[in-house]
Amino acid sequence: MTSHLTRHDVVIVGGGGAGLRAAIAIAEADPRLDVAVVSKVYPMRSHTVSAEGGAAAVIGPDDSLDEHAYDTVSGGDWLCDQDAVEAFVAEAPGELLRLERWGCPWSRETDGRVAVRAFGGMKRKRTWFAADKTGFHLLHTLFQTTLKYERIMRYDEWFVTKLLTDDGRVQGVVAIELMSGRIATIAAKAIILCTGGCGRVYPFTTNAGIKTGDAMALAYRAGAPLKDMEFVQYHPTGLPFTGILITEAARAEGGWLLNREGRRYLQDYDLGKPEPGPVLRSMELGPRDRLSQAFVHEAEQGRTIETPYGPVVHLDLRHLDQEIIDARLPFVRELCLKYENIDPVTELIPVRPVVHYMMGGVHTDIDGATPLEGLFAAGEVACVSINGANRLGSNSLPELLVFGARAGRAAAAYAAEATGNASRAVLAQARDEVHRLERDLLLKNGGHESLADLRQEMQHTMEGRAGIYRDGESLAKAAGTLRELRDRFASIALDDHSRTFNTQLTSALELSCMLEVAEAMVACALGREESRGAHQRTDFPARDDQRFLAHSLIHRNPDGSCRVEYLPVTITRWPPGERVYGSTGGGSP
């Protein structure tokens, strides 16, 4: 099959919040540039739409940029790059106000001011929200804003399978149109990766089915290192079986977590002691890593509730007024009614920790640039790093905006100066990729391995050996299993040889990416012989700043093996300290 060739100044891979914000930034920075947004789903189906709780940015007179920065750095267990954090907190308010001007319907107080709520690990109320459908409204606002720019062209439902590089520089992508099976080479002067995370590497996750680490794998294969891949965040309140998220906003509004004895067990885990008054809420608003780890300890002590889908605890909203739930948590009530057949106004919600977010991703600088010339990344696919070892809730939405805009402006500046068309070597790579897709996937015959079986084995391995708690022995076994699975992947059986919406082909492409990413995660976890944030080694339970106050950088070798190196964390103003939470803990900026 012959590949169709098209050209754009900038190609954005991914049409969610980071991708759309980057596209707008390019259009504003240089209207002469034409931009292609290539997304494997229609943009409004991107996972940004599912974000519920809100977006953090300083707005109140009792808050400050320094306090937001300190909460972020300490919440990330001092693995955050502080120059990036300072830029992030400084630019976040402007980004949220810009969304307001574009039409985002932020919830309001009775006096007309933007409403803010508390969120885990933050000592001030600074989380803006639009009821509990913040991501939905944010993504709608960005999508509608892109429509006014004629130079932004969309490739909806196209799957990027390869980054094309020559002489240390990216020059385009190969992508397959899911509707027709048509394969195209899209040449570009700059590329921005914005495909989100890789939660589907695990079996139980809040992530949509599309979150399969595609661009992480693409960048890794092309020569860009991945950073801090061992840090995987579990959210403490997912619905059993489905993994659907019950937003942290439910606890911000006053929800309690109860064990099987009906006791608010978090008071036992250094997350704030129950005292009279509003401080009583503080333990439910500890950081996500600490709350998820507390759940494991409760399960070990037999104080969780057994269900067909594993142990759970209860989230209790019954003491809240129905008016509060309907005004500020309407989606939570809707999810409980539809997926659990319970009404949180009168009934307890069963919840358990679920994989939610990747702190790691493609290594970038503060402007989204990767070490591979012409390649940029933003959002969850990237690691800039503002999240360190544990992301604080409500920092991710402003992160997409701040660093989506930064990456867009940087890519626009690069593309405006870049010269030349795609080289012969790049076009030859594109032809090879077309032949690979045709020979190995679309027309593949004779394989015997089941895609579903390989995916299930990968997910079971990651959950069982690289979950909330891990150790060297289990991680080494996981690494061996993943190598075997990658070898077996070469013998997958594909029965569907059609070209129109071949979902089996899409699943094969996604599984190939997930296996690559899973191996990187396990390799980084094996190398980090300490416990920090979301990475808890039972054989190395202490944080070790002497050896590991550093980012892990994993590189893919030409033979498919990997090597892990370390990069110092950027410290500007806040030296490492103890993570302390509660009404009086946490230190000060």
Coordinates of C-alpha atoms in Angstrom, one line a residue:
M1 CA 0.0 0.0 0.0
T2 CA 1.3 3.5 -0.9
S3 CA 1.5 6.0 1.9
H4 CA -0.1 9.4 1.3
L5 CA 2.2 12.3 2.1
T6 CA 1.0 15.6 3.6
R7 CA 2.9 18.4 5.2
H8 CA 2.3 20.7 8.2
D9 CA 4.5 23.1 10.1
V10 CA 3.6 21.5 13.5
V11 CA 1.9 18.2 14.2
I12 CA 0.3 17.7 17.6
V13 CA -0.3 14.1 18.6
G14 CA -3.3 14.0 20.9
G15 CA -6.4 16.2 21.0
G16 CA -7.1 16.6 24.7
G17 CA -6.5 19.5 27.0
A18 CA -2.8 19.8 26.4
G19 CA -3.0 19.3 22.7
L20 CA -5.7 21.8 22.1
R21 CA -4.1 24.4 24.4
A22 CA -0.8 23.9 22.4
A23 CA -2.7 24.4 19.1
I24 CA -4.2 27.7 20.3
A25 CA -0.8 28.9 21.6
I26 CA 0.8 28.2 18.2
A27 CA -2.1 30.0 16.3
E28 CA -1.7 33.0 18.6
A29 CA 2.1 33.0 18.5
D30 CA 2.5 32.8 14.7
P31 CA -0.7 32.8 12.6
R32 CA 1.3 31.9 9.5
L33 CA 2.0 28.3 10.8
D34 CA -0.4 25.5 9.9
V35 CA -1.1 23.0 12.7
A36 CA -2.3 19.4 12.5
V37 CA -4.0 17.9 15.6
V38 CA -3.8 14.1 15.1
S39 CA -6.0 12.2 17.6
K40 CA -7.1 8.6 17.8
V41 CA -10.4 9.7 19.1
Y42 CA -12.6 12.7 18.4
P43 CA -11.1 15.5 20.6
M44 CA -14.2 15.8 22.9
R45 CA -13.7 12.1 23.8
S46 CA -10.2 12.7 25.1
H47 CA -9.7 11.7 28.7
T48 CA -9.4 15.3 29.9
V49 CA -13.2 15.3 29.7
S50 CA -13.4 12.9 32.7
A51 CA -11.6 15.2 35.2
E52 CA -14.1 16.1 37.9
G53 CA -12.7 17.9 40.9
G54 CA -11.1 21.1 39.7
A55 CA -8.0 23.1 38.8
A56 CA -5.6 24.6 41.3
A57 CA -4.4 28.2 41.0
V58 CA -3.9 31.0 43.6
I59 CA -6.8 33.4 43.7
G60 CA -7.8 34.1 47.3
P61 CA -6.3 36.9 49.4
D62 CA -5.3 34.4 52.1
D63 CA -3.2 32.4 49.6
S64 CA 0.1 33.0 47.8
L65 CA 2.2 31.6 44.9
D66 CA 4.9 30.5 47.4
E67 CA 2.4 28.5 49.4
H68 CA 1.1 26.7 46.2
A69 CA 4.7 26.0 45.2
Y70 CA 5.6 24.7 48.6
D71 CA 2.6 22.4 48.8
T72 CA 3.4 21.0 45.4
V73 CA 7.1 20.5 46.2
S74 CA 6.5 18.9 49.6
G75 CA 3.6 16.8 48.2
G76 CA 5.9 15.5 45.5
D77 CA 8.4 14.4 48.2
W78 CA 11.0 16.9 47.0
L79 CA 11.4 15.2 43.6
C80 CA 9.8 18.2 41.8
D81 CA 12.0 20.5 39.7
Q82 CA 11.4 23.7 41.6
D83 CA 12.1 26.1 38.7
A84 CA 9.3 24.4 36.8
V85 CA 7.0 24.5 39.9
E86 CA 7.6 28.2 40.3
A87 CA 6.7 28.9 36.6
F88 CA 3.7 26.6 36.9
V89 CA 2.1 28.3 40.0
A90 CA 2.9 31.8 38.5
E91 CA 1.2 31.1 35.2
A92 CA -1.7 28.9 36.4
P93 CA -4.0 31.8 37.5
G94 CA -3.7 33.5 34.2
E95 CA -4.5 30.4 32.3
L96 CA -7.7 29.8 34.3
L97 CA -8.8 33.4 33.9
R98 CA -8.1 33.1 30.2
L99 CA -10.5 30.1 30.1
E100 CA -13.1 32.2 31.9
R101 CA -12.8 34.7 29.1
W102 CA -13.2 31.9 26.5
G103 CA -16.4 30.8 28.2
C104 CA -15.5 28.2 30.9
P105 CA -18.4 28.3 33.5
W106 CA -16.5 28.3 36.8
S107 CA -18.8 27.8 39.8
R108 CA -19.4 30.9 41.8
E109 CA -20.0 32.0 45.4
T110 CA -23.1 34.0 46.2
D111 CA -21.2 37.2 45.9
G112 CA -20.1 36.3 42.3
R113 CA -16.5 35.4 43.0
V114 CA -15.0 32.3 41.6
A115 CA -15.6 29.4 44.0
V116 CA -12.7 27.4 45.3
R117 CA -12.6 24.2 47.3
A118 CA -10.0 22.3 49.4
F119 CA -8.0 19.5 47.8
G120 CA -5.7 16.8 49.1
G121 CA -2.3 17.9 50.3
M122 CA -3.0 21.6 49.9
K123 CA -3.3 23.8 53.0
R124 CA -5.4 26.5 51.3
K125 CA -8.6 26.5 49.3
R126 CA -7.3 27.1 45.8
T127 CA -9.1 24.6 43.5
W128 CA -11.4 26.2 41.0
F129 CA -14.2 24.0 39.8
A130 CA -17.2 23.8 37.6
A131 CA -19.5 21.6 39.8
D132 CA -17.8 18.2 39.5
K133 CA -17.5 18.3 35.7
T134 CA -14.5 20.6 35.4
G135 CA -12.6 18.6 32.7
F136 CA -15.8 18.4 30.6
H137 CA -16.2 22.2 30.6
L138 CA -12.5 22.9 30.2
L139 CA -12.2 20.7 27.2
H140 CA -15.4 22.1 25.6
T141 CA -14.0 25.6 26.1
L142 CA -10.7 24.7 24.5
F143 CA -12.2 22.8 21.6
Q144 CA -14.7 25.6 20.8
T145 CA -11.8 28.1 20.9
T146 CA -9.8 26.1 18.4
L147 CA -12.6 26.4 15.8
K148 CA -11.9 30.0 15.2
Y149 CA -8.4 29.3 13.8
E150 CA -8.5 28.3 10.2
R151 CA -4.9 27.1 10.2
I152 CA -5.6 24.4 12.8
M153 CA -6.5 21.2 10.9
R154 CA -7.8 18.1 12.7
Y155 CA -7.1 14.4 11.9
D156 CA -9.8 12.8 14.0
E157 CA -9.5 9.1 14.7
W158 CA -6.0 8.7 13.3
F159 CA -3.5 6.5 15.2
V160 CA 0.2 7.6 15.1
T161 CA 2.4 4.5 14.8
K162 CA 5.9 6.0 14.4
L163 CA 7.9 9.2 14.8
L164 CA 10.2 9.8 11.8
T165 CA 13.7 11.0 12.6
D166 CA 16.9 11.8 10.8
D167 CA 20.1 13.2 12.0
G168 CA 18.8 13.6 15.6
R169 CA 15.7 15.5 14.6
V170 CA 12.1 14.6 14.2
Q171 CA 10.6 15.3 10.8
G172 CA 7.2 13.8 10.8
V173 CA 4.9 10.8 11.7
V174 CA 3.3 7.9 10.2
A175 CA -0.4 7.5 11.0
I176 CA -3.3 5.2 10.1
E177 CA -6.8 6.4 9.6
L178 CA -9.0 4.1 11.7
M179 CA -12.1 4.6 9.5
S180 CA -10.5 3.4 6.3
G181 CA -7.1 1.8 7.1
R182 CA -5.4 4.4 5.0
I183 CA -1.8 5.0 6.0
A184 CA -0.3 8.5 5.7
T185 CA 3.1 10.1 6.2
I186 CA 2.6 13.5 7.8
A187 CA 5.8 15.6 7.5
A188 CA 6.4 18.4 10.1
K189 CA 9.0 20.8 11.3
A190 CA 8.0 20.2 14.9
I191 CA 6.0 17.7 16.8
I192 CA 4.2 18.0 20.2
L193 CA 3.2 14.8 22.0
C194 CA 0.0 15.2 24.1
T195 CA -1.6 11.7 24.3
G196 CA -1.9 11.5 28.1
G197 CA -0.9 8.7 30.4
C198 CA -0.8 4.9 30.4
G199 CA -3.1 3.7 33.2
R200 CA -4.3 0.8 31.1
V201 CA -1.0 -1.0 31.8
Y202 CA -2.8 -1.9 35.0
P203 CA -6.1 -3.9 35.2
F204 CA -7.9 -1.6 37.6
T205 CA -7.7 2.1 36.7
T206 CA -9.7 5.3 36.5
N207 CA -8.2 5.8 33.0
A208 CA -10.2 5.5 29.8
G209 CA -9.5 2.7 27.4
I210 CA -7.5 5.0 25.2
K211 CA -4.8 5.7 27.9
T212 CA -2.3 3.2 26.6
G213 CA 1.0 5.1 26.7
D214 CA 1.2 5.5 22.9
A215 CA 3.4 8.6 22.7
M216 CA 5.6 7.5 25.6
A217 CA 6.5 4.5 23.6
L218 CA 6.8 6.5 20.4
A219 CA 9.3 8.9 21.9
Y220 CA 11.2 6.1 23.7
R221 CA 11.6 4.2 20.5
A222 CA 12.7 7.3 18.6
G223 CA 15.5 8.0 21.2
A224 CA 14.0 10.4 23.7
P225 CA 14.4 9.2 27.3
L226 CA 11.5 8.7 29.7
K227 CA 11.8 10.1 33.2
D228 CA 10.6 9.0 36.6
M229 CA 8.5 6.1 35.2
E230 CA 8.5 4.2 38.6
F231 CA 6.0 6.7 40.1
V232 CA 2.5 5.6 39.5
Q233 CA -0.3 7.3 41.5
Y234 CA -3.2 5.3 42.9
H235 CA -6.3 7.4 43.6
P236 CA -7.9 6.2 46.9
T237 CA -11.5 6.4 45.8
G238 CA -12.4 4.4 42.7
L239 CA -15.6 2.4 42.4
P240 CA -15.1 -1.4 42.6
F241 CA -15.2 -3.4 39.3
T242 CA -15.4 -0.4 37.0
G243 CA -12.6 1.7 38.4
I244 CA -14.6 4.8 37.8
L245 CA -13.3 7.7 39.8
I246 CA -15.2 9.3 42.7
T247 CA -13.6 12.7 42.7
E248 CA -11.5 14.0 45.6
A249 CA -14.0 16.8 45.6
A250 CA -16.4 14.5 47.5
R251 CA -13.9 14.5 50.4
A252 CA -13.2 18.2 49.9
E253 CA -16.9 18.9 50.5
G254 CA -16.8 16.9 53.8
G255 CA -16.9 13.2 52.9
W256 CA -15.5 10.7 55.3
L257 CA -13.6 7.4 54.7
L258 CA -14.8 4.6 57.0
N259 CA -13.5 1.1 57.5
R260 CA -15.6 -2.0 58.2
E261 CA -16.0 -0.9 61.8
G262 CA -17.5 2.4 60.7
R263 CA -14.4 4.2 62.0
R264 CA -12.6 7.1 60.3
Y265 CA -9.4 5.1 60.1
L266 CA -7.1 7.8 58.5
Q267 CA -6.6 9.3 62.0
D268 CA -4.2 6.4 62.6
Y269 CA -1.9 7.3 59.6
D270 CA -0.2 10.7 60.3
L271 CA -2.8 12.5 58.1
G272 CA -4.2 14.8 60.7
K273 CA -5.8 14.0 64.0
P274 CA -9.6 14.5 64.5
E275 CA -10.3 17.7 66.4
P276 CA -13.4 19.8 66.9
G277 CA -14.3 22.1 64.0
P278 CA -13.3 22.1 60.3
V279 CA -9.9 20.6 61.0
L280 CA -11.7 17.3 61.4
R281 CA -11.8 17.1 57.6
S282 CA -8.0 17.3 57.1
M283 CA -7.2 13.6 57.3
E284 CA -9.5 12.7 54.3
L285 CA -7.6 15.4 52.4
G286 CA -4.2 13.9 52.8
P287 CA -2.1 13.2 49.7
R288 CA -3.3 10.4 47.4
D289 CA -0.2 8.2 47.9
R290 CA -0.6 8.3 51.7
L291 CA -4.3 7.5 51.6
S292 CA -3.8 4.6 49.2
Q293 CA -1.1 3.2 51.4
A294 CA -3.3 3.5 54.5
F295 CA -6.0 1.4 52.7
V296 CA -3.4 -1.4 52.2
H297 CA -2.6 -1.4 55.9
E298 CA -6.3 -1.5 56.8
A299 CA -6.8 -4.5 54.4
E300 CA -3.8 -6.3 56.1
Q301 CA -5.4 -5.8 59.5
G302 CA -8.8 -7.2 58.3
R303 CA -10.6 -3.9 58.6
T304 CA -11.8 -3.6 55.0
I305 CA -15.0 -5.1 53.5
E306 CA -14.7 -8.0 51.1
T307 CA -16.5 -7.9 47.8
P308 CA -16.4 -9.9 44.6
Y309 CA -14.1 -7.2 43.2
G310 CA -11.6 -7.1 46.1
P311 CA -11.6 -5.3 49.5
V312 CA -13.2 -1.9 49.8
V313 CA -13.9 0.8 52.4
H314 CA -16.8 3.2 52.5
L315 CA -17.0 6.8 51.5
D316 CA -19.7 8.5 53.5
L317 CA -21.5 11.6 52.2
R318 CA -24.8 11.0 54.1
H319 CA -24.1 13.7 56.6
L320 CA -24.0 16.3 53.8
D321 CA -27.1 18.2 52.8
Q322 CA -28.7 16.9 49.6
E323 CA -28.5 20.4 48.3
I324 CA -24.7 20.4 48.6
I325 CA -24.5 17.1 46.8
D326 CA -26.8 18.2 44.0
A327 CA -25.1 21.5 43.6
R328 CA -21.4 20.6 44.0
L329 CA -21.3 16.8 43.4
P330 CA -24.0 16.1 40.9
F331 CA -21.9 13.8 38.8
V332 CA -20.8 11.8 41.8
R333 CA -24.5 11.1 42.6
E334 CA -25.1 10.2 39.0
L335 CA -22.2 7.8 38.8
C336 CA -23.3 6.0 42.0
L337 CA -26.9 5.7 40.9
K338 CA -25.9 4.4 37.4
Y339 CA -23.0 2.1 38.2
E340 CA -23.6 1.0 41.8
N341 CA -27.4 1.5 42.1
I342 CA -26.9 3.4 45.3
D343 CA -27.8 7.0 46.3
P344 CA -25.0 8.7 48.2
V345 CA -27.6 11.0 49.9
T346 CA -28.7 8.0 52.0
E347 CA -26.2 5.2 51.4
L348 CA -22.5 4.5 51.8
I349 CA -20.3 4.4 48.6
P350 CA -17.9 1.4 48.3
V351 CA -14.4 2.6 47.1
R352 CA -10.9 1.2 46.7
P353 CA -7.5 2.5 45.4
V354 CA -7.2 2.5 41.6
V355 CA -4.4 3.5 39.3
H356 CA -5.0 7.1 38.3
Y357 CA -2.0 9.0 37.0
M358 CA 1.6 8.8 35.8
M359 CA 4.0 11.2 37.4
G360 CA 6.6 10.0 34.9
G361 CA 6.7 10.5 31.2
V362 CA 8.8 11.8 28.3
H363 CA 11.7 13.9 29.6
T364 CA 11.2 17.6 28.8
D365 CA 12.6 20.9 29.9
I366 CA 10.5 23.8 31.2
D367 CA 9.3 24.7 27.7
G368 CA 8.3 21.1 26.8
A369 CA 11.4 20.4 24.6
T370 CA 12.8 16.9 24.7
P371 CA 16.4 16.0 24.0
L372 CA 15.3 15.0 20.5
E373 CA 15.4 18.1 18.4
G374 CA 12.0 19.3 17.2
L375 CA 10.1 17.0 19.6
F376 CA 8.1 18.5 22.4
A377 CA 5.6 17.1 24.9
A378 CA 3.0 18.4 27.4
G379 CA 0.5 17.0 29.8
E380 CA 0.5 13.6 31.5
V381 CA 2.6 12.1 28.7
A382 CA 5.4 14.5 29.7
C383 CA 7.5 14.8 32.8
V384 CA 8.7 18.4 33.2
S385 CA 8.7 17.7 36.4
I386 CA 6.2 19.5 38.6
N387 CA 4.7 16.4 40.2
G388 CA 7.7 14.6 41.6
A389 CA 7.0 11.4 43.4
N390 CA 3.3 12.2 44.0
R391 CA 1.0 14.6 42.1
L392 CA -1.3 16.7 44.2
G393 CA -5.0 16.6 43.1
S394 CA -6.1 19.5 41.0
N395 CA -2.6 20.3 39.7
S396 CA -3.0 18.3 36.5
L397 CA -5.6 20.5 34.7
P398 CA -3.6 23.7 35.1
E399 CA -0.5 21.7 34.2
L400 CA -2.0 20.9 30.8
L401 CA -2.8 24.5 30.2
V402 CA 0.5 26.0 31.4
F403 CA 2.8 23.6 29.7
G404 CA 0.6 23.0 26.7
A405 CA 0.8 26.7 26.1
R406 CA 4.6 26.7 26.7
A407 CA 5.2 23.8 24.4
G408 CA 3.0 25.4 21.8
R409 CA 4.9 28.6 21.8
A410 CA 8.3 26.9 21.9
A411 CA 7.3 24.6 18.9
A412 CA 6.0 27.6 17.0
A413 CA 9.4 29.4 17.4
Y414 CA 11.3 26.3 16.4
A415 CA 9.1 25.6 13.3
A416 CA 9.3 29.2 12.2
E417 CA 13.1 28.9 12.0
A418 CA 13.3 25.4 10.7
T419 CA 14.1 24.9 7.0
G420 CA 14.0 22.0 4.5
N421 CA 11.5 19.2 3.7
A422 CA 11.5 15.6 5.0
S423 CA 14.7 14.0 4.0
R424 CA 15.0 10.9 1.8
A425 CA 16.0 8.9 4.9
V426 CA 12.8 9.9 6.6
L427 CA 10.7 9.0 3.5
A428 CA 12.4 5.6 3.4
Q429 CA 11.5 5.1 7.1
A430 CA 7.9 5.9 6.3
R431 CA 7.8 3.3 3.5
D432 CA 9.3 0.7 5.9
E433 CA 6.6 1.5 8.5
V434 CA 3.9 1.1 5.9
H435 CA 5.3 -2.2 4.9
R436 CA 5.5 -3.3 8.6
L437 CA 1.9 -2.4 9.2
E438 CA 0.8 -4.2 6.1
R439 CA 2.9 -7.3 6.6
D440 CA 3.0 -7.7 10.3
L441 CA -0.4 -6.5 11.3
L442 CA -3.1 -5.9 8.6
L443 CA -2.2 -9.0 6.7
K444 CA -0.7 -11.1 9.5
N445 CA -1.4 -14.8 9.4
G446 CA -0.3 -17.9 11.3
G447 CA 0.2 -16.4 14.8
H448 CA -1.1 -18.2 17.9
E449 CA -0.8 -15.8 20.8
S450 CA -4.0 -14.1 22.0
L451 CA -4.0 -10.3 22.4
A452 CA -6.4 -10.5 25.3
D453 CA -4.3 -13.1 27.1
L454 CA -1.1 -11.1 26.7
R455 CA -2.7 -7.9 27.9
Q456 CA -4.3 -9.7 30.9
E457 CA -0.9 -11.2 31.9
M458 CA 0.8 -7.8 31.6
Q459 CA -1.8 -6.2 33.8
H460 CA -1.8 -8.9 36.4
T461 CA 2.0 -8.7 36.5
M462 CA 2.0 -5.0 37.0
E463 CA -0.7 -5.0 39.7
G464 CA 0.8 -7.9 41.6
R465 CA 4.5 -7.0 41.4
A466 CA 4.6 -3.2 40.7
G467 CA 1.6 -1.9 42.6
I468 CA 1.3 0.3 45.7
Y469 CA 4.0 -1.7 47.5
R470 CA 6.9 -3.5 45.7
D471 CA 10.2 -5.1 46.4
G472 CA 13.3 -6.1 44.4
E473 CA 12.4 -9.7 44.1
S474 CA 8.9 -9.1 42.8
L475 CA 10.1 -6.4 40.4
A476 CA 12.8 -8.7 39.0
K477 CA 10.2 -11.3 38.4
A478 CA 8.0 -8.7 36.7
A479 CA 10.9 -7.7 34.4
G480 CA 11.4 -11.3 33.4
T481 CA 7.7 -11.8 32.7
L482 CA 7.4 -8.6 30.6
R483 CA 10.4 -9.7 28.5
E484 CA 8.7 -13.0 27.8
L485 CA 5.4 -11.2 26.9
R486 CA 7.2 -8.9 24.5
D487 CA 8.8 -12.0 22.8
R488 CA 5.4 -13.7 22.6
F489 CA 3.9 -10.5 21.1
A490 CA 5.8 -11.3 17.9
S491 CA 3.5 -14.3 17.5
I492 CA 0.1 -12.7 18.0
A493 CA -2.9 -14.0 16.1
L494 CA -4.9 -11.3 14.2
D495 CA -8.1 -12.7 12.7
D496 CA -9.5 -9.4 11.4
H497 CA -7.9 -8.3 8.2
S498 CA -10.4 -5.6 7.3
R499 CA -9.4 -2.0 7.0
T500 CA -12.5 -0.3 8.3
F501 CA -12.4 0.4 12.1
N502 CA -10.2 -2.7 12.7
T503 CA -10.3 -2.6 16.5
Q504 CA -8.1 -5.7 16.7
L505 CA -5.3 -3.8 14.9
T506 CA -5.7 -0.8 17.2
S507 CA -5.5 -3.2 20.2
A508 CA -2.3 -4.7 18.9
L509 CA -0.7 -1.3 18.3
E510 CA -1.7 -0.2 21.8
L511 CA -0.5 -3.4 23.5
S512 CA 2.9 -3.0 21.8
C513 CA 3.2 0.4 23.4
M514 CA 2.0 -0.7 26.8
L515 CA 4.5 -3.6 26.9
E516 CA 7.3 -1.1 26.1
V517 CA 6.1 1.3 28.8
A518 CA 5.6 -1.4 31.4
E519 CA 9.2 -2.6 31.0
A520 CA 10.5 1.0 31.5
M521 CA 8.4 1.4 34.6
V522 CA 9.7 -1.8 36.2
A523 CA 13.3 -1.1 35.2
C524 CA 13.1 2.3 36.9
A525 CA 11.5 0.9 40.0
L526 CA 14.2 -1.8 40.3
G527 CA 16.9 0.9 40.2
R528 CA 15.4 3.2 42.8
E529 CA 16.3 1.4 46.1
E530 CA 14.3 3.7 48.4
S531 CA 10.7 4.6 49.2
R532 CA 9.5 8.0 48.0
G533 CA 5.9 9.2 47.4
A534 CA 4.0 6.7 45.2
H535 CA 7.1 4.4 45.0
Q536 CA 7.2 2.2 48.1
R537 CA 9.9 -0.4 48.4
T538 CA 9.3 -2.7 51.3
D539 CA 12.9 -3.8 51.2
F540 CA 14.1 -0.1 51.2
P541 CA 11.4 1.6 53.3
A542 CA 13.3 4.9 53.9
R543 CA 13.6 7.9 51.6
D544 CA 17.3 8.2 50.6
D545 CA 18.1 11.8 49.5
Q546 CA 21.8 11.0 49.5
R547 CA 21.5 8.6 46.6
F548 CA 18.1 9.3 45.0
L549 CA 17.3 13.0 45.2
A550 CA 17.4 12.6 41.4
H551 CA 15.2 11.8 38.4
S552 CA 15.6 8.4 36.8
L553 CA 16.1 8.7 33.0
I554 CA 15.6 5.5 31.0
H555 CA 17.0 5.2 27.5
R556 CA 16.1 2.5 25.0
N557 CA 19.2 0.8 23.4
P558 CA 19.2 -0.1 19.7
D559 CA 18.8 -3.8 20.6
G560 CA 15.6 -3.1 22.6
S561 CA 17.3 -3.3 26.0
C562 CA 17.4 -0.3 28.3
R563 CA 19.7 1.7 30.6
V564 CA 18.8 3.9 33.5
E565 CA 20.7 7.0 34.4
Y566 CA 20.0 9.7 37.0
L567 CA 19.6 13.5 36.7
P568 CA 19.8 15.8 39.7
V569 CA 16.6 17.5 40.9
T570 CA 16.5 21.3 40.5
I571 CA 16.3 22.9 43.9
T572 CA 15.8 26.7 43.9
R573 CA 14.4 27.7 47.3
W574 CA 13.1 24.8 49.4
P575 CA 15.6 22.2 50.7
P576 CA 14.3 18.7 51.3
G577 CA 12.3 18.2 54.5
E578 CA 9.9 15.8 56.1
R579 CA 6.4 15.4 54.6
V580 CA 4.0 16.3 57.4
Y581 CA 0.2 16.7 57.1
G582 CA -2.6 17.7 59.3
S583 CA -3.9 20.9 60.8
T584 CA -0.5 22.3 61.9
G585 CA 2.0 20.2 59.9
G586 CA 3.6 20.7 56.5
G587 CA 6.2 23.3 57.2
S588 CA 6.0 26.8 55.6
P589 CA 7.3 28.3 52.4

